[in-house]
């Protein structure tokens, strides 16, 4: 004999499933937090706690240019930029790196690509889309990497002797 289908049975089944799912998610997340999951970059501090701030490291401050690791990598900033104003009202970087200032400062001029607008047309001054230097260029700290790194640049790979003795 068939049971009569009552309106609302499906609604109750759906609501029950949602409640069961929510309870399962809460139980799983509290179990995960209780286990004290850690990350190698965070050290022994559990993910649900805020660890101590890492110590401040000195900025690299040199006139030497860093070797780039890949074509079209933006050059890194080899000196401290603490206190530099780079906003809509001014750009301290251009006091040395602008075309008119490089003779006096001996700093490299900004790339010619920084004078192009989005349509590829050259402008007389730095394009507004290339005005905020630290979006691509970053200063370097004197520190050891937080994780091991086995990066090998392309020139090193190309200069390796090939199997069989040929390059």
PDB file of C-alpha atoms in Angstrom:
ATOM      1  CA  UNK A   1       0.000   0.000   0.000  1.00  0.00           C
ATOM      2  CA  UNK A   2       1.355   3.394  -0.959  1.00  0.00           C
ATOM      3  CA  UNK A   3       1.888   6.001   1.618  1.00  0.00           C
ATOM      4  CA  UNK A   4       0.342   9.361   0.861  1.00  0.00           C
ATOM      5  CA  UNK A   5       2.938  12.040   0.130  1.00  0.00           C
ATOM      6  CA  UNK A   6       2.513  14.994   2.376  1.00  0.00           C
ATOM      7  CA  UNK A   7       3.630  18.444   1.315  1.00  0.00           C
ATOM      8  CA  UNK A   8       6.561  19.591   3.442  1.00  0.00           C
ATOM      9  CA  UNK A   9       8.250  16.185   3.794  1.00  0.00           C
ATOM     10  CA  UNK A  10      10.884  17.210   1.230  1.00  0.00           C
ATOM     11  CA  UNK A  11      11.467  20.507   3.045  1.00  0.00           C
ATOM     12  CA  UNK A  12      12.061  18.700   6.333  1.00  0.00           C
ATOM     13  CA  UNK A  13      14.472  16.225   4.714  1.00  0.00           C
ATOM     14  CA  UNK A  14      16.474  19.082   3.140  1.00  0.00           C
ATOM     15  CA  UNK A  15      16.636  21.032   6.400  1.00  0.00           C
ATOM     16  CA  UNK A  16      17.755  17.931   8.294  1.00  0.00           C
ATOM     17  CA  UNK A  17      20.541  17.323   5.781  1.00  0.00           C
ATOM     18  CA  UNK A  18      21.779  20.913   6.124  1.00  0.00           C
ATOM     19  CA  UNK A  19      21.808  20.686   9.927  1.00  0.00           C
ATOM     20  CA  UNK A  20      23.731  17.385   9.827  1.00  0.00           C
ATOM     21  CA  UNK A  21      26.243  18.870   7.351  1.00  0.00           C
ATOM     22  CA  UNK A  22      26.747  21.995   9.509  1.00  0.00           C
ATOM     23  CA  UNK A  23      27.338  19.894  12.637  1.00  0.00           C
ATOM     24  CA  UNK A  24      29.860  17.736  10.744  1.00  0.00           C
ATOM     25  CA  UNK A  25      31.769  20.814   9.496  1.00  0.00           C
ATOM     26  CA  UNK A  26      31.944  22.334  12.995  1.00  0.00           C
ATOM     27  CA  UNK A  27      33.170  19.036  14.455  1.00  0.00           C
ATOM     28  CA  UNK A  28      35.802  18.619  11.732  1.00  0.00           C
ATOM     29  CA  UNK A  29      37.124  22.178  12.077  1.00  0.00           C
ATOM     30  CA  UNK A  30      37.360  21.989  15.862  1.00  0.00           C
ATOM     31  CA  UNK A  31      39.186  18.654  15.571  1.00  0.00           C
ATOM     32  CA  UNK A  32      41.624  20.218  13.090  1.00  0.00           C
ATOM     33  CA  UNK A  33      42.271  23.178  15.387  1.00  0.00           C
ATOM     34  CA  UNK A  34      42.680  20.910  18.389  1.00  0.00           C
ATOM     35  CA  UNK A  35      45.405  18.981  16.560  1.00  0.00           C
ATOM     36  CA  UNK A  36      47.477  22.178  16.378  1.00  0.00           C
ATOM     37  CA  UNK A  37      48.250  22.033  12.654  1.00  0.00           C
ATOM     38  CA  UNK A  38      51.433  23.972  11.934  1.00  0.00           C
ATOM     39  CA  UNK A  39      53.180  25.310   8.863  1.00  0.00           C
ATOM     40  CA  UNK A  40      56.940  25.339   8.344  1.00  0.00           C
ATOM     41  CA  UNK A  41      56.936  29.105   7.727  1.00  0.00           C
ATOM     42  CA  UNK A  42      55.047  29.748  10.979  1.00  0.00           C
ATOM     43  CA  UNK A  43      57.302  27.568  13.088  1.00  0.00           C
ATOM     44  CA  UNK A  44      55.649  25.799  16.019  1.00  0.00           C
ATOM     45  CA  UNK A  45      52.767  28.314  16.288  1.00  0.00           C
ATOM     46  CA  UNK A  46      49.412  26.602  15.605  1.00  0.00           C
ATOM     47  CA  UNK A  47      47.328  28.028  12.759  1.00  0.00           C
ATOM     48  CA  UNK A  48      44.626  29.212  15.135  1.00  0.00           C
ATOM     49  CA  UNK A  49      47.099  31.385  17.084  1.00  0.00           C
ATOM     50  CA  UNK A  50      49.083  34.463  16.132  1.00  0.00           C
ATOM     51  CA  UNK A  51      52.795  33.975  16.640  1.00  0.00           C
ATOM     52  CA  UNK A  52      55.417  36.588  17.401  1.00  0.00           C
ATOM     53  CA  UNK A  53      56.352  39.014  14.652  1.00  0.00           C
ATOM     54  CA  UNK A  54      59.560  38.068  12.852  1.00  0.00           C
ATOM     55  CA  UNK A  55      62.552  40.271  13.657  1.00  0.00           C
ATOM     56  CA  UNK A  56      63.142  43.238  11.372  1.00  0.00           C
ATOM     57  CA  UNK A  57      66.070  42.656   9.041  1.00  0.00           C
ATOM     58  CA  UNK A  58      68.241  45.406   7.581  1.00  0.00           C
ATOM     59  CA  UNK A  59      67.608  46.601   4.052  1.00  0.00           C
ATOM     60  CA  UNK A  60      70.234  45.886   1.465  1.00  0.00           C
ATOM     61  CA  UNK A  61      71.862  49.184   0.559  1.00  0.00           C
ATOM     62  CA  UNK A  62      74.319  49.027  -2.312  1.00  0.00           C
ATOM     63  CA  UNK A  63      74.959  50.490  -5.728  1.00  0.00           C
ATOM     64  CA  UNK A  64      75.370  46.999  -7.224  1.00  0.00           C
ATOM     65  CA  UNK A  65      72.713  45.767  -9.615  1.00  0.00           C
ATOM     66  CA  UNK A  66      71.208  42.342  -8.976  1.00  0.00           C
ATOM     67  CA  UNK A  67      71.314  39.753 -11.720  1.00  0.00           C
ATOM     68  CA  UNK A  68      67.845  39.043 -13.066  1.00  0.00           C
ATOM     69  CA  UNK A  69      66.605  35.462 -12.898  1.00  0.00           C
ATOM     70  CA  UNK A  70      64.400  35.475 -15.989  1.00  0.00           C
ATOM     71  CA  UNK A  71      63.770  37.675 -19.044  1.00  0.00           C
ATOM     72  CA  UNK A  72      61.654  40.747 -18.354  1.00  0.00           C
ATOM     73  CA  UNK A  73      61.998  40.371 -14.570  1.00  0.00           C
ATOM     74  CA  UNK A  74      61.600  43.849 -13.063  1.00  0.00           C
ATOM     75  CA  UNK A  75      64.907  44.854 -11.494  1.00  0.00           C
ATOM     76  CA  UNK A  76      64.943  44.810  -7.700  1.00  0.00           C
ATOM     77  CA  UNK A  77      65.727  47.968  -5.746  1.00  0.00           C
ATOM     78  CA  UNK A  78      69.293  47.638  -4.376  1.00  0.00           C
ATOM     79  CA  UNK A  79      68.933  50.412  -1.796  1.00  0.00           C
ATOM     80  CA  UNK A  80      66.667  51.428   1.067  1.00  0.00           C
ATOM     81  CA  UNK A  81      63.525  53.355   0.139  1.00  0.00           C
ATOM     82  CA  UNK A  82      62.403  54.099   3.700  1.00  0.00           C
ATOM     83  CA  UNK A  83      60.642  57.455   3.728  1.00  0.00           C
ATOM     84  CA  UNK A  84      60.249  57.637  -0.061  1.00  0.00           C
ATOM     85  CA  UNK A  85      57.057  59.287  -1.222  1.00  0.00           C
ATOM     86  CA  UNK A  86      55.467  57.381  -4.106  1.00  0.00           C
ATOM     87  CA  UNK A  87      51.872  58.495  -4.452  1.00  0.00           C
ATOM     88  CA  UNK A  88      49.680  60.638  -6.682  1.00  0.00           C
ATOM     89  CA  UNK A  89      51.421  63.795  -5.457  1.00  0.00           C
ATOM     90  CA  UNK A  90      55.020  62.755  -5.961  1.00  0.00           C
ATOM     91  CA  UNK A  91      57.478  60.008  -6.868  1.00  0.00           C
ATOM     92  CA  UNK A  92      60.831  60.165  -5.060  1.00  0.00           C
ATOM     93  CA  UNK A  93      62.244  57.438  -7.338  1.00  0.00           C
ATOM     94  CA  UNK A  94      62.152  59.831 -10.293  1.00  0.00           C
ATOM     95  CA  UNK A  95      64.439  62.298  -8.501  1.00  0.00           C
ATOM     96  CA  UNK A  96      67.295  59.935  -9.505  1.00  0.00           C
ATOM     97  CA  UNK A  97      65.856  57.630 -12.184  1.00  0.00           C
ATOM     98  CA  UNK A  98      64.119  60.213 -14.421  1.00  0.00           C
ATOM     99  CA  UNK A  99      65.723  60.747 -17.809  1.00  0.00           C
ATOM    100  CA  UNK A 100      66.849  64.285 -16.893  1.00  0.00           C
ATOM    101  CA  UNK A 101      68.445  63.221 -13.579  1.00  0.00           C
ATOM    102  CA  UNK A 102      70.505  60.123 -14.488  1.00  0.00           C
ATOM    103  CA  UNK A 103      73.609  62.076 -15.508  1.00  0.00           C
ATOM    104  CA  UNK A 104      73.822  63.703 -12.103  1.00  0.00           C
ATOM    105  CA  UNK A 105      72.721  60.697 -10.018  1.00  0.00           C
ATOM    106  CA  UNK A 106      74.406  57.941 -12.072  1.00  0.00           C
ATOM    107  CA  UNK A 107      71.269  55.853 -11.454  1.00  0.00           C
ATOM    108  CA  UNK A 108      69.861  53.829 -14.347  1.00  0.00           C
ATOM    109  CA  UNK A 109      67.070  55.537 -16.236  1.00  0.00           C
ATOM    110  CA  UNK A 110      63.621  53.958 -16.021  1.00  0.00           C
ATOM    111  CA  UNK A 111      62.982  51.583 -18.902  1.00  0.00           C
ATOM    112  CA  UNK A 112      61.614  52.962 -22.153  1.00  0.00           C
ATOM    113  CA  UNK A 113      58.572  50.747 -21.562  1.00  0.00           C
ATOM    114  CA  UNK A 114      57.634  53.081 -18.705  1.00  0.00           C
ATOM    115  CA  UNK A 115      56.991  55.845 -21.247  1.00  0.00           C
ATOM    116  CA  UNK A 116      54.382  53.861 -23.212  1.00  0.00           C
ATOM    117  CA  UNK A 117      50.646  54.208 -22.735  1.00  0.00           C
ATOM    118  CA  UNK A 118      48.265  51.241 -22.908  1.00  0.00           C
ATOM    119  CA  UNK A 119      47.995  51.645 -26.693  1.00  0.00           C
ATOM    120  CA  UNK A 120      51.768  51.381 -27.170  1.00  0.00           C
ATOM    121  CA  UNK A 121      52.205  55.099 -27.920  1.00  0.00           C
ATOM    122  CA  UNK A 122      55.287  56.783 -26.440  1.00  0.00           C
ATOM    123  CA  UNK A 123      54.792  59.684 -24.060  1.00  0.00           C
ATOM    124  CA  UNK A 124      57.147  62.519 -23.087  1.00  0.00           C
ATOM    125  CA  UNK A 125      57.051  61.499 -19.415  1.00  0.00           C
ATOM    126  CA  UNK A 126      56.485  58.355 -17.379  1.00  0.00           C
ATOM    127  CA  UNK A 127      53.100  56.811 -18.077  1.00  0.00           C
ATOM    128  CA  UNK A 128      50.598  57.055 -15.207  1.00  0.00           C
ATOM    129  CA  UNK A 129      50.217  53.259 -15.320  1.00  0.00           C
ATOM    130  CA  UNK A 130      53.956  52.898 -14.608  1.00  0.00           C
ATOM    131  CA  UNK A 131      54.211  55.635 -11.975  1.00  0.00           C
ATOM    132  CA  UNK A 132      53.912  53.492  -8.814  1.00  0.00           C
ATOM    133  CA  UNK A 133      57.320  51.804  -8.841  1.00  0.00           C
ATOM    134  CA  UNK A 134      56.874  49.443  -5.898  1.00  0.00           C
ATOM    135  CA  UNK A 135      54.062  47.576  -7.643  1.00  0.00           C
ATOM    136  CA  UNK A 136      56.784  45.746  -9.605  1.00  0.00           C
ATOM    137  CA  UNK A 137      60.134  46.769  -8.097  1.00  0.00           C
ATOM    138  CA  UNK A 138      60.927  45.702  -4.534  1.00  0.00           C
ATOM    139  CA  UNK A 139      63.764  46.488  -2.127  1.00  0.00           C
ATOM    140  CA  UNK A 140      65.800  43.576  -0.768  1.00  0.00           C
ATOM    141  CA  UNK A 141      66.464  42.631   2.834  1.00  0.00           C
ATOM    142  CA  UNK A 142      69.681  41.125   4.157  1.00  0.00           C
ATOM    143  CA  UNK A 143      68.359  37.769   5.334  1.00  0.00           C
ATOM    144  CA  UNK A 144      68.406  34.080   4.641  1.00  0.00           C
ATOM    145  CA  UNK A 145      65.422  32.581   2.819  1.00  0.00           C
ATOM    146  CA  UNK A 146      62.768  31.141   5.179  1.00  0.00           C
ATOM    147  CA  UNK A 147      62.659  27.894   3.195  1.00  0.00           C
ATOM    148  CA  UNK A 148      65.268  26.061   1.135  1.00  0.00           C
ATOM    149  CA  UNK A 149      65.338  26.957  -2.515  1.00  0.00           C
ATOM    150  CA  UNK A 150      66.847  25.008  -5.396  1.00  0.00           C
ATOM    151  CA  UNK A 151      66.074  27.576  -8.110  1.00  0.00           C
ATOM    152  CA  UNK A 152      68.475  27.442 -11.063  1.00  0.00           C
ATOM    153  CA  UNK A 153      68.427  30.262 -13.604  1.00  0.00           C
ATOM    154  CA  UNK A 154      68.157  29.498 -17.312  1.00  0.00           C
ATOM    155  CA  UNK A 155      71.772  30.482 -18.091  1.00  0.00           C
ATOM    156  CA  UNK A 156      73.061  27.870 -15.646  1.00  0.00           C
ATOM    157  CA  UNK A 157      70.852  25.236 -17.224  1.00  0.00           C
ATOM    158  CA  UNK A 158      71.980  26.158 -20.738  1.00  0.00           C
ATOM    159  CA  UNK A 159      75.654  26.076 -19.714  1.00  0.00           C
ATOM    160  CA  UNK A 160      75.469  22.576 -18.220  1.00  0.00           C
ATOM    161  CA  UNK A 161      77.252  19.942 -20.247  1.00  0.00           C
ATOM    162  CA  UNK A 162      74.725  17.709 -21.942  1.00  0.00           C
ATOM    163  CA  UNK A 163      74.801  13.950 -21.425  1.00  0.00           C
ATOM    164  CA  UNK A 164      77.400  12.563 -23.812  1.00  0.00           C
ATOM    165  CA  UNK A 165      79.739  15.539 -23.410  1.00  0.00           C
ATOM    166  CA  UNK A 166      78.121  17.966 -25.881  1.00  0.00           C
ATOM    167  CA  UNK A 167      76.648  21.346 -25.098  1.00  0.00           C
TER     168      UNK A 167
END
